[in-house]
mmCIF file of C-alpha atoms in Angstrom:
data_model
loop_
_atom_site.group_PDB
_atom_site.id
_atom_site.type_symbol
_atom_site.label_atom_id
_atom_site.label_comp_id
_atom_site.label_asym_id
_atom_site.label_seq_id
_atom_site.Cartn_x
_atom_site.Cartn_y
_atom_site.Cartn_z
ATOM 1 C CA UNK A 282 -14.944 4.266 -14.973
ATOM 2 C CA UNK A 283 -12.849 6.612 -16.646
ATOM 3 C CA UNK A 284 -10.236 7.050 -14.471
ATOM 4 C CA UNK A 285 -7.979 10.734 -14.197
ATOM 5 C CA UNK A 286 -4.472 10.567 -14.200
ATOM 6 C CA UNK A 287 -2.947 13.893 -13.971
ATOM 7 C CA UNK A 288 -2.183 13.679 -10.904
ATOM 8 C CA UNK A 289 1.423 13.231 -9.369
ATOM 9 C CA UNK A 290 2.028 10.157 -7.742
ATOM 10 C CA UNK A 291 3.863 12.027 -4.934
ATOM 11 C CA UNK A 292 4.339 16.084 -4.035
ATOM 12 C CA UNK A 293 7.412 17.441 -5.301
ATOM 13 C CA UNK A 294 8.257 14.746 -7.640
ATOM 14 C CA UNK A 295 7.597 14.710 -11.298
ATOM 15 C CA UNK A 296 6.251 11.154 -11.762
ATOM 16 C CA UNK A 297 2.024 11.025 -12.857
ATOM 17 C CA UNK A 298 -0.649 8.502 -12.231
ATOM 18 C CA UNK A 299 -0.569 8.239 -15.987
ATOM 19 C CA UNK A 300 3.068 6.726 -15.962
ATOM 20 C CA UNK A 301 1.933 3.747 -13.774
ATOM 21 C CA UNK A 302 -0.375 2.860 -16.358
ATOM 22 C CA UNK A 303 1.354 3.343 -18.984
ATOM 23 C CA UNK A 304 4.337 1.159 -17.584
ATOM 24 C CA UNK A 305 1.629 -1.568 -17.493
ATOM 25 C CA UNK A 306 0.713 -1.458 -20.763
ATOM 26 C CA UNK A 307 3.702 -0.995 -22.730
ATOM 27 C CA UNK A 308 6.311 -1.375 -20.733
ATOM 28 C CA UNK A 309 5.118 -4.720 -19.296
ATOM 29 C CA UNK A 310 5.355 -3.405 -15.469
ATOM 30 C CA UNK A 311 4.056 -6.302 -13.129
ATOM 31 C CA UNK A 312 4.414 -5.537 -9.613
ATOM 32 C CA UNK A 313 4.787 -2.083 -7.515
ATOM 33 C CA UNK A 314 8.273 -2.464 -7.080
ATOM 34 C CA UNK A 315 9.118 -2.436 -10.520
ATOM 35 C CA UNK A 316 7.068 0.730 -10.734
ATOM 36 C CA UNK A 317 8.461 2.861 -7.813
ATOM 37 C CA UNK A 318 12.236 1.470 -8.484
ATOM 38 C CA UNK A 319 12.375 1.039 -11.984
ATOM 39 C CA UNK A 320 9.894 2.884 -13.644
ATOM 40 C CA UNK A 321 9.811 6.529 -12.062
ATOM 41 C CA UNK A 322 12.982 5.858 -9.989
ATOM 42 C CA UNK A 323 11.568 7.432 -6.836
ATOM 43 C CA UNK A 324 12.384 4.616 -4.780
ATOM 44 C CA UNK A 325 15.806 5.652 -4.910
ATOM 45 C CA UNK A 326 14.973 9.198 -4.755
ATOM 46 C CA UNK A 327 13.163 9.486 -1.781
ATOM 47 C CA UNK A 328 11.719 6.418 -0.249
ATOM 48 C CA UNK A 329 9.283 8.233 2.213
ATOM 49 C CA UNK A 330 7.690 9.972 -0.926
ATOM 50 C CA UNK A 331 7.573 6.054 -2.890
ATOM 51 C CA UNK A 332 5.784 4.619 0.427
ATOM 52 C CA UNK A 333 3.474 7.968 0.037
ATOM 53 C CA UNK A 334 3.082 6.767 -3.226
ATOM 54 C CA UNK A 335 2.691 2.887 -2.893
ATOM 55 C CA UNK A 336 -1.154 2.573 -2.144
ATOM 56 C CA UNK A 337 -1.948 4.728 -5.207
ATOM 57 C CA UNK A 338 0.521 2.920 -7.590
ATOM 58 C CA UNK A 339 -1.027 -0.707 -6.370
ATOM 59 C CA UNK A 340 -4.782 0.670 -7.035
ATOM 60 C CA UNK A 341 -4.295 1.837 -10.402
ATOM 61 C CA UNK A 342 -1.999 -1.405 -11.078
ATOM 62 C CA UNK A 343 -5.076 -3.508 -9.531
ATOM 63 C CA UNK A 344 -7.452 -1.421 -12.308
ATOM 64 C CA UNK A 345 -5.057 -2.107 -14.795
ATOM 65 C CA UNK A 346 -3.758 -5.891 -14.986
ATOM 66 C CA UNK A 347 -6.954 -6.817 -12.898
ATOM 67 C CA UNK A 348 -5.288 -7.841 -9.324
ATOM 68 C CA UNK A 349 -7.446 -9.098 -5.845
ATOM 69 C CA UNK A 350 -7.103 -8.493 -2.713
ATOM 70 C CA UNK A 351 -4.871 -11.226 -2.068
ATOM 71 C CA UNK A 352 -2.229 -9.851 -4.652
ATOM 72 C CA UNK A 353 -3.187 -6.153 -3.997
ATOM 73 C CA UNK A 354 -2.000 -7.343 -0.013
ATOM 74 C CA UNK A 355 1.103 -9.042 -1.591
ATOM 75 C CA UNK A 356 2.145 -6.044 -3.592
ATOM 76 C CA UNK A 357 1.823 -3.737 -0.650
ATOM 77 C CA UNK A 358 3.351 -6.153 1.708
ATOM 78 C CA UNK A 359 6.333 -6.796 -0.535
ATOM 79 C CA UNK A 360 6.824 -3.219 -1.735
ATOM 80 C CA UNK A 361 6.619 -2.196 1.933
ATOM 81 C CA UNK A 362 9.936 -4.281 2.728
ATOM 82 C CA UNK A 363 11.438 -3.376 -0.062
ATOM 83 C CA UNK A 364 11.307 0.340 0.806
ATOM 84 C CA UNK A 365 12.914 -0.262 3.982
ATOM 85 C CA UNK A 366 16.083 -0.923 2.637
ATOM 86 C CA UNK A 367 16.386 2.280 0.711
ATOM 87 C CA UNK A 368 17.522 5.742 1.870
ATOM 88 C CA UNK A 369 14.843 6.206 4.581
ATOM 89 C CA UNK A 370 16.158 10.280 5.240
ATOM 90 C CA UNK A 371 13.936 11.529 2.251
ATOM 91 C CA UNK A 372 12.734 15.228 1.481
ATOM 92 C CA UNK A 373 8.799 15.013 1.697
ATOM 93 C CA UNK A 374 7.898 17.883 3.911
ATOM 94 C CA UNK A 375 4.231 16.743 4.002
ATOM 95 C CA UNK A 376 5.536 13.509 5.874
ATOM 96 C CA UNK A 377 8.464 15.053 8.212
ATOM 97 C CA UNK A 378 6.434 17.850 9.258
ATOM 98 C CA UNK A 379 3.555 15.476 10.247
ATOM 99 C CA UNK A 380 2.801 13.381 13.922
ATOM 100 C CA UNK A 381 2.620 10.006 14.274
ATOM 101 C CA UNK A 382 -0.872 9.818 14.705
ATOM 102 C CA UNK A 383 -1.425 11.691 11.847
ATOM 103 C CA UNK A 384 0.561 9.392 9.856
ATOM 104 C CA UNK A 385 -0.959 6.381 11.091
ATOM 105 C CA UNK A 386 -4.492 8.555 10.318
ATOM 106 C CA UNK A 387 -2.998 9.128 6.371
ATOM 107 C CA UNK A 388 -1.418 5.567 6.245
ATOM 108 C CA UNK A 389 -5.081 4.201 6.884
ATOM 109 C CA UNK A 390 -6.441 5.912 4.810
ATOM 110 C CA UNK A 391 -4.100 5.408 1.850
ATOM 111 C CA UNK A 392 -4.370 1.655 2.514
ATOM 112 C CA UNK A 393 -8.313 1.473 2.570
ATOM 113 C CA UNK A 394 -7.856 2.895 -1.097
ATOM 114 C CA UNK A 395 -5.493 0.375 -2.447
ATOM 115 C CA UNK A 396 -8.002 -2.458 -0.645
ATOM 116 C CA UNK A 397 -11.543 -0.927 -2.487
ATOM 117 C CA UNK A 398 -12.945 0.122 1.363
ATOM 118 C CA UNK A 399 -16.549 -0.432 0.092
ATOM 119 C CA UNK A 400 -15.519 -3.940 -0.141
ATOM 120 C CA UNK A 401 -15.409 -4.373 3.646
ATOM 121 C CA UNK A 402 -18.160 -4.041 5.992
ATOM 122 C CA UNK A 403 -18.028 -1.910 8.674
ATOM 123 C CA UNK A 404 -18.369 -4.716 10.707
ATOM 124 C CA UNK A 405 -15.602 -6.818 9.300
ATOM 125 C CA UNK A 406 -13.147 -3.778 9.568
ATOM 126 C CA UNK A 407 -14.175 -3.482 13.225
ATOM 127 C CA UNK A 408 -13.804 -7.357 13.583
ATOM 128 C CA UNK A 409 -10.418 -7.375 12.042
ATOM 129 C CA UNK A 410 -9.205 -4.279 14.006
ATOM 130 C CA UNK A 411 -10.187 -6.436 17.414
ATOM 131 C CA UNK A 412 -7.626 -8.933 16.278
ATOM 132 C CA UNK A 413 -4.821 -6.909 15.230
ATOM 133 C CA UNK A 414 -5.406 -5.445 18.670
ATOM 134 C CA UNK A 415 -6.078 -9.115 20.104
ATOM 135 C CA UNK A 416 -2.487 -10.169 18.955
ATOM 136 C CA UNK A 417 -0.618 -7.017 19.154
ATOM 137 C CA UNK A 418 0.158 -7.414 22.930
ATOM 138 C CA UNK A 419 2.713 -4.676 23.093
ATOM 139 C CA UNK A 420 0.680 -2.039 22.004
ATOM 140 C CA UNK A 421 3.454 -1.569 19.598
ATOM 141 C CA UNK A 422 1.035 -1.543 16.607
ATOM 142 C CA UNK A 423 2.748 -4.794 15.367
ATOM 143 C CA UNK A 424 2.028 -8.676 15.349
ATOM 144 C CA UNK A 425 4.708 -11.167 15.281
ATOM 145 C CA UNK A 426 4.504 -14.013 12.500
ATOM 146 C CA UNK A 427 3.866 -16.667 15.570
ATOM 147 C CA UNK A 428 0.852 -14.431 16.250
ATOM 148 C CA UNK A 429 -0.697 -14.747 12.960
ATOM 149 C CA UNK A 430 0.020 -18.544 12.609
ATOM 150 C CA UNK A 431 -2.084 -18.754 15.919
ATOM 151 C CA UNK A 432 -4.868 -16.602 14.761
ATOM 152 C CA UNK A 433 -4.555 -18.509 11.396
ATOM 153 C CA UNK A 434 -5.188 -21.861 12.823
ATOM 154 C CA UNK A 435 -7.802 -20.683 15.410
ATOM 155 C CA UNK A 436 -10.254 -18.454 13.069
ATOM 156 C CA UNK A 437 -8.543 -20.074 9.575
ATOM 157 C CA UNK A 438 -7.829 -17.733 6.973
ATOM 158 C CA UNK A 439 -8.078 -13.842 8.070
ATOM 159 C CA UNK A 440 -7.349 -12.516 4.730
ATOM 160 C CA UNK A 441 -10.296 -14.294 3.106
ATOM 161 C CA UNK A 442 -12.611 -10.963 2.713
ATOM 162 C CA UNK A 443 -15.766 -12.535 1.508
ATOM 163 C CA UNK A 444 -18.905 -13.189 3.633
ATOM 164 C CA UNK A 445 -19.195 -17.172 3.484
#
């Protein structure tokens, strides 16, 4: 798979799909935050346009140094708290201008990209979906961490993707 990486990581902002892989292989880039923060900068530019960015990053990363799911999820999850604690007021018009539905909707969407979706089932997505919603009791589209340990000990691993 030849991949095509003219693209910009993020609208507005200089920074190409090319540059992520190139920071992997000479620049010795290992994770996503080193990319967004270090690399391009655009963490500190705009960190709404970096989290736009962060699925895309962590797929061609996966291509490139050979990641699973397991660290693809870590990479996201870590980046993800990371960009929190930058400048959150950010100039990405696509994002401000959008509801949060549709953000949710292109969040989705961006995430089943970084996670391969063809490696889920439809039926494990749905499955998985019933237990976010199982242990999300506030509706709040959240799950606290005593939550997962009682899903974890109940069903064992949930992040274990493959059919057993």
């Amino acid at each position: 798979n030849r991949l095509n990486l003219h693209d910009r990581l993020a609208r507005g902002y200089p920074f190409l799909e090319a540059e992520v892989v190139y920071a992997c292989h000479r620049e010795y880039a290992r994770t996503a935050i080193d990319v967004l923060a270090r690399r391009t900068r655009i963490a500190f530019l705009n960190s709404t346009a970096a989290e736009h960015a962060l699925p895309q990053v962590i797929n061609l990363m996966s291509r490139v140094l050979g990641w699973d799911t397991q660290r693809r999820l870590s990479e996201f999850l870590a980046a993800r708290h990371f960009l929190k604690t930058m400048n959150r007021k950010g100039r990405h018009s696509d994002l401000s201008s959008m509801t949060q539905r549709q953000q949710l909707a292109d969040t989705e969407r961006r995430v089943r990209a970084v996670f391969d979706e063809q490696m889920l089932e439809p039926a494990k997505i749905s499955a998985l979906r019933d237990q976010f919603h199982e242990l999300d009791t506030t509706n709040e589209g959240a799950v606290t961490k005593q939550a997962l340990v009682r899903l974890i000990a109940r069903n064992g691993d949930v992040f274990a993707l493959s059919d057993e």
